[in-house]
Short mmCIF file of C-alpha atoms in Angstrom, two decimals:
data_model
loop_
_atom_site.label_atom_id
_atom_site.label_comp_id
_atom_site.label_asym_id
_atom_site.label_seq_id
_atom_site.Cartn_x
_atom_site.Cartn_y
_atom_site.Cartn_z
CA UNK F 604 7.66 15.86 38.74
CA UNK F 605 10.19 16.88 41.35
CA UNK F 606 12.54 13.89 42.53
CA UNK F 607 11.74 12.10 45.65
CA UNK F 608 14.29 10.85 48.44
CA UNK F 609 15.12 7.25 47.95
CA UNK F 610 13.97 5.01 51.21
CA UNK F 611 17.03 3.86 53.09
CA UNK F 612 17.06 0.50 51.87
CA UNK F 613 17.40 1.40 48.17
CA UNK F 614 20.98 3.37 49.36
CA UNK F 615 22.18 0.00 50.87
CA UNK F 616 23.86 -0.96 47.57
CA UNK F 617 26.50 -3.84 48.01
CA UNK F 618 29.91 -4.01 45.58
CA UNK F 619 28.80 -6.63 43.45
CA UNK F 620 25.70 -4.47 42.40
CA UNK F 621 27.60 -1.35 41.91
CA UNK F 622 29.60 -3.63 39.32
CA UNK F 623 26.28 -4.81 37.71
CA UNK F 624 24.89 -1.98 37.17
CA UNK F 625 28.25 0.02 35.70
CA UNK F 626 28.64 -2.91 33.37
CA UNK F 627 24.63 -2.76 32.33
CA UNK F 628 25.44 0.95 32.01
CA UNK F 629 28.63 0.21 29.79
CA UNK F 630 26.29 -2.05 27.41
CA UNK F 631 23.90 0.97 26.93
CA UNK F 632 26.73 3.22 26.07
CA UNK F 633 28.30 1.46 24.63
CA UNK F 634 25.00 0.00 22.44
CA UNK F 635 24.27 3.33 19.73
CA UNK F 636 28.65 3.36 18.85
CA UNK F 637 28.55 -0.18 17.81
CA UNK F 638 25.89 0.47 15.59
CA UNK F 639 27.31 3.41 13.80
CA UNK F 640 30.51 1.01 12.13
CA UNK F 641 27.25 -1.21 10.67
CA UNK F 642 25.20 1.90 9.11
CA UNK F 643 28.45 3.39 7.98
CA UNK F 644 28.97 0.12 6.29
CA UNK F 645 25.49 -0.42 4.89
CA UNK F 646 25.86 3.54 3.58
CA UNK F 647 29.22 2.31 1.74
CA UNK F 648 27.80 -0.41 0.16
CA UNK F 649 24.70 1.47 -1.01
CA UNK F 650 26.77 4.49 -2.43
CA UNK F 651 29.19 2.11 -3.91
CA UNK F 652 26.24 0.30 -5.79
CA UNK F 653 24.33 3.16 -6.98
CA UNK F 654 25.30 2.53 -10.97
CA UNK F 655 24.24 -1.05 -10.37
CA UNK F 656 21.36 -0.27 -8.77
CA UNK F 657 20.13 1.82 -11.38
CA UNK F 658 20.72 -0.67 -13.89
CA UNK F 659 18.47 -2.95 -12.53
CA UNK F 660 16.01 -0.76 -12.56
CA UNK F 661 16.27 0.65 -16.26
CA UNK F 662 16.49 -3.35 -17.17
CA UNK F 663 13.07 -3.73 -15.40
CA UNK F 664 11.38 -0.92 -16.53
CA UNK F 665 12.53 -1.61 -20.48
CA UNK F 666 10.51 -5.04 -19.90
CA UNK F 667 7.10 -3.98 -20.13
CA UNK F 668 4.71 -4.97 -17.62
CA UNK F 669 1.11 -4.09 -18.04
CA UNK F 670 -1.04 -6.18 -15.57
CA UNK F 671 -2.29 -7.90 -18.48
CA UNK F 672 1.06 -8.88 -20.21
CA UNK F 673 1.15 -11.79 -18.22
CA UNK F 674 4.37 -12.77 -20.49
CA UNK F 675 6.00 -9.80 -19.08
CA UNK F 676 5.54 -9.68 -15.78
CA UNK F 677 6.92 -12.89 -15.04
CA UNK F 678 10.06 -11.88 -17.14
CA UNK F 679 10.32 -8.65 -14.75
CA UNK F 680 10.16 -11.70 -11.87
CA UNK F 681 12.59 -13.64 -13.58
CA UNK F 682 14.95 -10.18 -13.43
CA UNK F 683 14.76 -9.93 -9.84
CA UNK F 684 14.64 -13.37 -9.03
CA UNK F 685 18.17 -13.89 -9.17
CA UNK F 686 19.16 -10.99 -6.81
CA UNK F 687 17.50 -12.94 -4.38
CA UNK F 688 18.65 -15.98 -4.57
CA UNK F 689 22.11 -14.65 -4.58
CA UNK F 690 21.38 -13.55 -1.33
CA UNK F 691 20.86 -16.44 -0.22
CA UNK F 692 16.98 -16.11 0.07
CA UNK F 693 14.57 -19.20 -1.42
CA UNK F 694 12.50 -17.87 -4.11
CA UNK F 695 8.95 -19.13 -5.55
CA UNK F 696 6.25 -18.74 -8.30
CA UNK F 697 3.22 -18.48 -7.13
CA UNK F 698 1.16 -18.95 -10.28
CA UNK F 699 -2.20 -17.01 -10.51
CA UNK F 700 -3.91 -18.55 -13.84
CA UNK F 701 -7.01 -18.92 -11.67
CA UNK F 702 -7.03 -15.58 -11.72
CA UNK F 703 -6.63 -14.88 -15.26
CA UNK F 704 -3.13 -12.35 -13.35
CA UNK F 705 0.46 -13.73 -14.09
CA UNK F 706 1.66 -14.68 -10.49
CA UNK F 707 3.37 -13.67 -7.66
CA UNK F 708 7.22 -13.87 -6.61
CA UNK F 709 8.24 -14.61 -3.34
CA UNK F 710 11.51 -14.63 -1.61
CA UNK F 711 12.08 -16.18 1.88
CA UNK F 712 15.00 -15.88 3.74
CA UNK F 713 14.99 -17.34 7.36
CA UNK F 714 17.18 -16.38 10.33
CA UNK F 715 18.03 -16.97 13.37
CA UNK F 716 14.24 -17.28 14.46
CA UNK F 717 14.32 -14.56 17.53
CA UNK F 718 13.66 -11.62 15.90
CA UNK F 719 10.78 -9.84 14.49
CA UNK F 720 9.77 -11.15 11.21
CA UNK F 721 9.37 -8.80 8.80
CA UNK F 722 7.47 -8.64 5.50
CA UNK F 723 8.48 -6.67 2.63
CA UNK F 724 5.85 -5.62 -0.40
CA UNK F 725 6.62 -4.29 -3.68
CA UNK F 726 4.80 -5.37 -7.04
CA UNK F 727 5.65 -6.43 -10.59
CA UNK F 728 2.97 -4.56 -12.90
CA UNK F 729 2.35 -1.42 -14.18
CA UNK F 730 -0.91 0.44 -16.09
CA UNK F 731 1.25 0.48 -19.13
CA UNK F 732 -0.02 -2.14 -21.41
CA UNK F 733 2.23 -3.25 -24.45
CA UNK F 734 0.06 -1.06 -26.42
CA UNK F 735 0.66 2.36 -24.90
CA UNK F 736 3.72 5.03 -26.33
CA UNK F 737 5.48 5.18 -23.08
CA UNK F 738 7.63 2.30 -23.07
CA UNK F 739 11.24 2.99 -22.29
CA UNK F 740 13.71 4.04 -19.42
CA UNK F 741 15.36 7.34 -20.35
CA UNK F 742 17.54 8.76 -17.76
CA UNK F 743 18.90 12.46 -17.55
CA UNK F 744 21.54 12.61 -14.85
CA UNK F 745 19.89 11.87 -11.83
CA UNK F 746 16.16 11.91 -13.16
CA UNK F 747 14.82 8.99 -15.21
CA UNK F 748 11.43 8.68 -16.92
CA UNK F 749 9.83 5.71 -17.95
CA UNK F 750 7.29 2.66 -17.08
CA UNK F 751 7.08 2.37 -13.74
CA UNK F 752 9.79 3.98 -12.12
CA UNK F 753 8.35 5.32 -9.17
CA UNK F 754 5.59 2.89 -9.27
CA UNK F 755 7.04 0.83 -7.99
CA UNK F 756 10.00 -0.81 -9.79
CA UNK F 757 12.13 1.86 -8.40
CA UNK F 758 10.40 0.81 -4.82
CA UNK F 759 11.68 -3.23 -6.10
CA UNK F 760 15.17 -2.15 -6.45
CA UNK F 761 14.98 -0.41 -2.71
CA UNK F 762 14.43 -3.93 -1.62
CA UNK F 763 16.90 -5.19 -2.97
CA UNK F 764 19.45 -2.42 -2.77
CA UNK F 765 18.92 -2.60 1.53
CA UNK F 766 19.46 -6.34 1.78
CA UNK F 767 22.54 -6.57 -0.11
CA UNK F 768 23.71 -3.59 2.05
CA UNK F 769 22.75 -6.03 4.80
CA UNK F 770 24.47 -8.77 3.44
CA UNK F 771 27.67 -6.72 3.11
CA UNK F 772 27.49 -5.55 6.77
CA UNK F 773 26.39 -9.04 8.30
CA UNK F 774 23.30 -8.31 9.66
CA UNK F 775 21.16 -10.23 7.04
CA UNK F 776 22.18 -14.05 8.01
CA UNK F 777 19.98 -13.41 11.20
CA UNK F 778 16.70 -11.71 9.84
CA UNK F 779 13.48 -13.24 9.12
CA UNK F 780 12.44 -11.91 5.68
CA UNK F 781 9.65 -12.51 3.36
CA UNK F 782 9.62 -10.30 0.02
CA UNK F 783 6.21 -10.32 -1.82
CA UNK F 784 6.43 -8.65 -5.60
CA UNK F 785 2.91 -9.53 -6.95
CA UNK F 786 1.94 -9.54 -10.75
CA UNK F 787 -1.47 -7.76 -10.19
CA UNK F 788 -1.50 -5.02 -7.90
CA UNK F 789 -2.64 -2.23 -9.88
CA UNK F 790 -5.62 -4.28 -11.86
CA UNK F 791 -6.39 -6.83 -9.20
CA UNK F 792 -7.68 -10.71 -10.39
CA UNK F 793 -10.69 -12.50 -9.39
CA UNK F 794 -11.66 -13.68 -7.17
CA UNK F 795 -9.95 -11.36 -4.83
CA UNK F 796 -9.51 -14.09 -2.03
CA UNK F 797 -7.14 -16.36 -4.44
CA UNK F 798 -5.38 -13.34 -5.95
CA UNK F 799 -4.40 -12.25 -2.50
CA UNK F 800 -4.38 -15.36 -0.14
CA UNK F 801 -0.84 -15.88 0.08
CA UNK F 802 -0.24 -12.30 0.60
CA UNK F 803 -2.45 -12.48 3.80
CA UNK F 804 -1.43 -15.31 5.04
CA UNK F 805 2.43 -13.55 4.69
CA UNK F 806 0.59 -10.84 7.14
CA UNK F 807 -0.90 -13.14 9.60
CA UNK F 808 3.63 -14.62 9.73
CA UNK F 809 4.72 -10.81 10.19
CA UNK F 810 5.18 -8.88 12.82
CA UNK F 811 5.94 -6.07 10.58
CA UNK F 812 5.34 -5.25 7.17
CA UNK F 813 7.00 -2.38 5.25
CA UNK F 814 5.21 -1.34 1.44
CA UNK F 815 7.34 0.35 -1.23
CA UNK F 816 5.29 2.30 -3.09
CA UNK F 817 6.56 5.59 -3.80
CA UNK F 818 7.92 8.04 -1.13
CA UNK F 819 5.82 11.07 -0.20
CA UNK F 820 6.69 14.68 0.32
CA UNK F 821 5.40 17.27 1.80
CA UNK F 822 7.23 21.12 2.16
CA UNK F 823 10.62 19.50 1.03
CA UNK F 824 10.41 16.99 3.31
CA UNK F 825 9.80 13.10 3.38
CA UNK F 826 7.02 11.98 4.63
CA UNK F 827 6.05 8.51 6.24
CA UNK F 828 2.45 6.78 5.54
CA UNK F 829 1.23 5.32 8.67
CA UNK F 830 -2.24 4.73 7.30
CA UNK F 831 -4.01 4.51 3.92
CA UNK F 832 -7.51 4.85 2.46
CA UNK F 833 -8.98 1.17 1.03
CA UNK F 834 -11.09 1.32 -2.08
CA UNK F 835 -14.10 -0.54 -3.14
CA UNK F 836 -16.66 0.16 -5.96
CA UNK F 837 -20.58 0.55 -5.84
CA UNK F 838 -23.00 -0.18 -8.67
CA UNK F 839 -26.33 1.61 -8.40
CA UNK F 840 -29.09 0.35 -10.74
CA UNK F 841 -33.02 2.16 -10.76
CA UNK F 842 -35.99 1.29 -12.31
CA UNK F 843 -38.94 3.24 -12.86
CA UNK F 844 -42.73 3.01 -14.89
CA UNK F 845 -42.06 3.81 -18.73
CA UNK F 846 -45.01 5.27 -20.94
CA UNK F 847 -45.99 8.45 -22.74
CA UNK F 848 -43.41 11.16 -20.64
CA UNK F 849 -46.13 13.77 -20.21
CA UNK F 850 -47.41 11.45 -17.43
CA UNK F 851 -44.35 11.92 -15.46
CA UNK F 852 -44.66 12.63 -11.72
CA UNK F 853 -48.41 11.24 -11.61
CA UNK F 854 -49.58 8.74 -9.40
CA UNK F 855 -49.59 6.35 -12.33
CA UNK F 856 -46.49 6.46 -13.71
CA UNK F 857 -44.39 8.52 -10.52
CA UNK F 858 -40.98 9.80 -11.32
CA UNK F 859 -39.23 7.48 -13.85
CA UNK F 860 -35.87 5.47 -13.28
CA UNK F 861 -33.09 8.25 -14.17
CA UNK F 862 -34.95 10.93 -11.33
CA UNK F 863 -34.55 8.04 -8.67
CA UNK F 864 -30.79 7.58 -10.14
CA UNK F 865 -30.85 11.69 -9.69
CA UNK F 866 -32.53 11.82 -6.38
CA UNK F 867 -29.92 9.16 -4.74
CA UNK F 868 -26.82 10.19 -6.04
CA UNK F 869 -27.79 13.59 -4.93
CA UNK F 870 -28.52 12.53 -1.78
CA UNK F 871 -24.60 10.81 -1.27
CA UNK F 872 -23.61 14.09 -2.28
CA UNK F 873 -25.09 15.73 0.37
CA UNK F 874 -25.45 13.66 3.16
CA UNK F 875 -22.61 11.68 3.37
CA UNK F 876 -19.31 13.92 3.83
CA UNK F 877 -17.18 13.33 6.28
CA UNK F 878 -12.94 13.45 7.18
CA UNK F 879 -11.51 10.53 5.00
CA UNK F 880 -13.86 9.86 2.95
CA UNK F 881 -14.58 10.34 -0.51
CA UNK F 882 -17.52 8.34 -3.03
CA UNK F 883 -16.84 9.20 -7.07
CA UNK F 884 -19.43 8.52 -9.29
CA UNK F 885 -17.05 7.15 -12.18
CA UNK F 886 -19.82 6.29 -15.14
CA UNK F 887 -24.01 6.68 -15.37
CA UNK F 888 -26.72 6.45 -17.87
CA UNK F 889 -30.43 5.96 -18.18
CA UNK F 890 -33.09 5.48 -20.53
CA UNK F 891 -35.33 2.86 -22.32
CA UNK F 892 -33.19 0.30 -21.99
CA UNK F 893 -29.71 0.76 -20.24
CA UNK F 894 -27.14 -1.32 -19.21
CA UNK F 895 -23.44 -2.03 -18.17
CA UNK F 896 -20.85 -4.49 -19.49
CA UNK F 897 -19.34 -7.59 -16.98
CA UNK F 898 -16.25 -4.85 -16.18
CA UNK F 899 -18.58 -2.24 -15.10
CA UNK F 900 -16.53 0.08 -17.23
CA UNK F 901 -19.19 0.87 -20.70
CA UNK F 902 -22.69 1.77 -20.05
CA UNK F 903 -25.67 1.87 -23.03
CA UNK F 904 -28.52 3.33 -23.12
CA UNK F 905 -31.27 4.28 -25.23
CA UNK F 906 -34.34 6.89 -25.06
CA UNK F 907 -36.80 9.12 -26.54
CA UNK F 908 -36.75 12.71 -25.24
CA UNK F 909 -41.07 11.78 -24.64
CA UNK F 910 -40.51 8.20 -23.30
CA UNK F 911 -40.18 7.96 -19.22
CA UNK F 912 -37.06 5.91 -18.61
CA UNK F 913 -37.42 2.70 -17.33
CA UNK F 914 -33.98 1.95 -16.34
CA UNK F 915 -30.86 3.85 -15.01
CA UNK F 916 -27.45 2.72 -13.69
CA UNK F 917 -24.65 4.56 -11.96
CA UNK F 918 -21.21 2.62 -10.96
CA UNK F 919 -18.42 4.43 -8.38
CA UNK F 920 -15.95 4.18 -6.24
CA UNK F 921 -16.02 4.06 -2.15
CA UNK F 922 -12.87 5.30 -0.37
CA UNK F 923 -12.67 4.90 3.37
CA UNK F 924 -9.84 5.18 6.40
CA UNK F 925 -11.19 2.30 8.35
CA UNK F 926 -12.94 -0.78 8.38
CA UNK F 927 -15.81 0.87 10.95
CA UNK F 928 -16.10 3.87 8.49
CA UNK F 929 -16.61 1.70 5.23
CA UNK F 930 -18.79 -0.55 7.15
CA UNK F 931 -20.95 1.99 8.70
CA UNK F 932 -21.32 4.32 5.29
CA UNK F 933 -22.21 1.39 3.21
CA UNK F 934 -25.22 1.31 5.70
CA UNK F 935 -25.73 5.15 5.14
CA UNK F 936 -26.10 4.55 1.60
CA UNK F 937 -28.62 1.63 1.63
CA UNK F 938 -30.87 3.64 4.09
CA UNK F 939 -30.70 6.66 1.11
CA UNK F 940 -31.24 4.17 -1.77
CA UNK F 941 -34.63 2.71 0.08
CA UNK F 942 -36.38 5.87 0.28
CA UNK F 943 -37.78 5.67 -3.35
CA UNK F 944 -39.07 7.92 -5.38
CA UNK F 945 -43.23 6.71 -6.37
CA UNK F 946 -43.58 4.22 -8.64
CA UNK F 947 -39.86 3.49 -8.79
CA UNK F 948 -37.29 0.98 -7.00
CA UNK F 949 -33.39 0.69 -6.62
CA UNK F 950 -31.12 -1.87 -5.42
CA UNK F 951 -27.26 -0.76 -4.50
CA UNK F 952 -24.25 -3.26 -4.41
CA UNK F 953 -20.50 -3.36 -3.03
CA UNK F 954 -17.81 -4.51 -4.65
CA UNK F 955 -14.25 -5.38 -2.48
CA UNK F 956 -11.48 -4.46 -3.96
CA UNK F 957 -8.27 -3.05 -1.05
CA UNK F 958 -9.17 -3.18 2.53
CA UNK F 959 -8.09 0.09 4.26
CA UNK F 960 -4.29 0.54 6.24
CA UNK F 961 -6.00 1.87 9.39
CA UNK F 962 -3.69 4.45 11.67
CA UNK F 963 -3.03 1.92 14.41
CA UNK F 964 -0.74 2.15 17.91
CA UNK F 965 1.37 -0.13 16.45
CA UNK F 966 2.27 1.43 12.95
CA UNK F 967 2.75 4.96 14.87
CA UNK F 968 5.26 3.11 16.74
CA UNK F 969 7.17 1.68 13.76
CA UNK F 970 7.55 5.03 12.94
CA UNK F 971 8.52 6.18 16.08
CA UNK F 972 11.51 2.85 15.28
CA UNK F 973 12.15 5.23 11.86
CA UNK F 974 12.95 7.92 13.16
CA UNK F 975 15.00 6.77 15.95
CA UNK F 976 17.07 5.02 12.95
CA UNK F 977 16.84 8.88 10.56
CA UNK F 978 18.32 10.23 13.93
CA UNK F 979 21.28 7.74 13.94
CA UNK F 980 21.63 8.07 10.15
CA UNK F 981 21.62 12.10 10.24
CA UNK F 982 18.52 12.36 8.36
CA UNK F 983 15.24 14.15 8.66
CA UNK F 984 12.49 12.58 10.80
CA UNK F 985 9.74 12.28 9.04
CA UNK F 986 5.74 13.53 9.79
CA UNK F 987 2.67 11.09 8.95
CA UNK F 988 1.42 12.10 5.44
CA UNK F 989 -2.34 12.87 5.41
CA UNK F 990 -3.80 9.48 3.97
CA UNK F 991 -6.71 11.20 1.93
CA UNK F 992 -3.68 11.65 -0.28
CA UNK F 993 -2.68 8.39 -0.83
CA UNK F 994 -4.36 5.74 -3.03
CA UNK F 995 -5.15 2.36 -2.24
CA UNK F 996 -2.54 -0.14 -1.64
CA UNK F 997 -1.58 -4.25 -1.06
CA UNK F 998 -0.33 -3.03 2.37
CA UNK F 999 -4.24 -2.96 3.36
CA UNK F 1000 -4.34 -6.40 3.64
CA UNK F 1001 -2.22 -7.07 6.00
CA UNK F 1002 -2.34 -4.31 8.23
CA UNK F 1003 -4.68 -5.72 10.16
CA UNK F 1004 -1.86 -8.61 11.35
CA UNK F 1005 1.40 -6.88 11.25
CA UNK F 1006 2.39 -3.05 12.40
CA UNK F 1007 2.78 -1.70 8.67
CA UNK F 1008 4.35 0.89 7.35
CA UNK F 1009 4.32 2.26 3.44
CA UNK F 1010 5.79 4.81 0.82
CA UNK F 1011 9.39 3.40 1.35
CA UNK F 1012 10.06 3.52 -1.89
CA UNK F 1013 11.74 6.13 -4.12
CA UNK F 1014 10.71 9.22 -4.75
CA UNK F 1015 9.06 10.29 -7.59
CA UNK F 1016 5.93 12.11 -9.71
CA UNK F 1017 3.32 11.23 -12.21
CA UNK F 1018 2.84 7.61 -11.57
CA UNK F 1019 -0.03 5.93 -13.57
CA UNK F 1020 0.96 8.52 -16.53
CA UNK F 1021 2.80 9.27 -19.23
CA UNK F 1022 6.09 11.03 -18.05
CA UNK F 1023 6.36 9.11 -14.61
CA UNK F 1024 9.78 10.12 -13.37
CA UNK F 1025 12.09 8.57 -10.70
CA UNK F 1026 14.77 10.76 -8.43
CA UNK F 1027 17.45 8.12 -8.91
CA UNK F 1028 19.52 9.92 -5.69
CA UNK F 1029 16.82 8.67 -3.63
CA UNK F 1030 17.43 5.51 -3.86
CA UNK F 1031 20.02 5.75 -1.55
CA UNK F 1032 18.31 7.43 0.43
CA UNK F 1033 15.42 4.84 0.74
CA UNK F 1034 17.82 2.14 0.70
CA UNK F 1035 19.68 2.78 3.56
CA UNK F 1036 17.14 3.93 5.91
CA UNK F 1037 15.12 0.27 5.02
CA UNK F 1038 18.77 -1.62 5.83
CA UNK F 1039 18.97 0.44 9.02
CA UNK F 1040 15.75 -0.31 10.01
CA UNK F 1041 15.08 -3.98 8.90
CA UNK F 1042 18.41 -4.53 10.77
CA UNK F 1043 17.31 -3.03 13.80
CA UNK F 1044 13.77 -5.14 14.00
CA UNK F 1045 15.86 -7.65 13.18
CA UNK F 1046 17.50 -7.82 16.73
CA UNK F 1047 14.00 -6.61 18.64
CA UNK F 1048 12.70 -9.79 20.42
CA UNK F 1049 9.35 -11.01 18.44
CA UNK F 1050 6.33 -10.88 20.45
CA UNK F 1051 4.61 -14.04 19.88
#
């Protein structure tokens, strides 16, 4: 767009306005240099704290924290509860007995009540129970293995690593902050609505949330997750006419149980595809009877090769990018499921488990806030990593409320196996482009 002439009046500029707007102008010059001295700080800080970052984190991961150690995942609270409150935050335990989980520890820190307010999620547990091999923190120069390093007690320490940088550069006395570690994020308790209540209602406070699960790469480069898939579970169960099996597919006895089982799972195979979404059939089995345990995890069955099966049962998982997705191929598979086989029936039911992070205006523009801040910090910007990629996370639940963002954490590989490694450099890394940009929200006027 070419420039236009300006009318007359608009040239009719007085002396007083000349000096507004050369002092507004000053500000905004002046505005990205007096922000360098407080990132150069922050980065001091960080680099300086590097060896006692990494303690903390080999102290953490030594203290084993299976979902279901309960004892141990409130000791892995009770090791970060005390950076917290050094920093001048108020710390709780939110205890989650109800749930048959451990609890929760939350750390508020309140400021000077103008800026955004910005919620921070990491979690306590791991999938390594007391009784599995993989137990300790070993560390070879600037890669560690062990428990939990990448997911996410390395993502913990981030926290904690960018606040004290704030702290040291005195931009923390003015930010809003809540920090949510929960005890059971990667075996949720029941019911869902108590296990996670307090982490909504943290949502519905935020204007921003940031998750710190692991970090994700792509060609060499960091990556930022603007959205994630949710995850919920299905349980299929058919029934069919038993008897002698060499009156199967008559119009006495019709098809049996396990070729209805066959016939719909077939169908979801087929029919159903689409960008983002993916349905796993996880565990199945038929026959004369058959059955699954409370945990939907161990199927029995029983059968005679000339017996028609009277019962089959199929449980899976359901893995969608939105809300309207999940809602509208739930419906897809009930209208499959009711076109039965003869002589058979089936019944199909949901379970919730984590909502989805949708790709919203608002995260997209948090990133947009990131990069700005990797531009001032002389980093990379970083791409949206594809979210079929990512697993499920407690950043789901909030997203709806707060522009989110997740993956600030460290980077890392093999989480949720034996092996799991952390890149201790990144910590840094991580650390200092959360205290940059917690800062920065920090000052942006709140919206409501």
């Amino acid at each position: 767009m070419q420039n236009q002439p300006r009318p007359k009046t608009r040239q009719r500029l007085n002396i007083r306005n000349i000096r507004g707007l050369t002092a507004a102008a000053l500000v905004l010059i002046a505005a990205p240099a007096a922000a360098a001295p407080t990132d150069a700080r922050m980065k001091a800080t960080i680099a300086a704290e590097q060896e006692r970052n990494v303690a903390l984190l080999e102290r953490a991961v030594n203290q084993n924290s299976g979902t279901l150690n309960l004892d141990g995942v409130r000791k892995v609270g009770n090791i970060f509860r005390p950076e917290f409150e050094a920093l001048g935050f108020t710390v709780r335990w939110i205890d989650q007995s109800a749930t048959a989980r451990a609890g929760h520890l939350v750390a508020t820190h309140k400021g000077n009540g103008r800026g955004k307010r910005i919620l921070l999620i990491g979690h306590l547990d791991t999938v390594f129970e007391p009784s599995s091999p993989f137990q300790k923190f070993v560390r070879d120069g600037d890669i560690a293995t062990g428990p939990g390093t990448s997911d996410m007690k390395g993502g913990n320490v981030v926290i904690v690593a960018a606040l004290r940088a704030m702290q040291a550069a005195g931009t923390l006395k003015n930010a809003d902050i809540q920090v949510h570690l929960v005890g059971d994020e990667e075996r949720t308790g029941a019911p869902l609505a108590v296990a996670r209540r307090d982490l909504i209602e943290a949502g519905k406070w935020a204007d921003v949330a940031l998750e710190y699960e692991g970090l994700a790469r792509q060609d060499g480069r960091d990556m930022a997750t603007v959205a994630r898939r949710g995850s919920s579970s299905w349980e299929l169960k058919t029934s069919g006419s038993t008897g002698h099996s060499g009156g199967i597919f008559g119009t006495e006895r019709g098809y049996g149980a396990i070729y209805e089982l066959a016939r719909i799972v077939d169908a979801f195979r087929r029919d159903l595809p689409e960008p983002n979404l993916t349905y796993s059939v996880g565990v199945m089995a038929g026959g004369t009877p058959a059955a699954i345990d409370a945990a939907g995890l161990n199927v029995t069955a029983s059968g005679k090769t000339n017996v028609m099966p009277a019962a089959a049962i199929a449980r899976g998982d359901l893995r969608t990018l939105t809300p309207e997705q999940e809602t509208r191929v739930r419906a897809q598979m009930q209208a499959i499921v009711a076109q039965h086989l003869p002589k058979t029936d089936a019944t199909l039911q949901f379970f919730d488990s984590y909502p989805p992070m949708a790709p919203s205006a608002g995260n997209r523009a948090l990133l947009a806030t990131l990069n700005a801040v990797n531009r001032d910090l002389g980093l990379p910007e970083m791409g949206e990593y594809d979210p079929a990629k990512r697993g499920a996370a407690d950043s789901g639940f909030v997203a709806a409320y707060a522009d989110t963002l997740g993956g600030m954490g460290v980077d890392g590989g093999g989480a949720h196996a034996v092996g799991e490694t952390v890149d201790l450099a990144s910590i840094q890394r991580q650390a200092l482009r959360s205290a940059a940009l917690i800062t920065r929200l920090s000052t942006e006027p709140r919206a409501r």
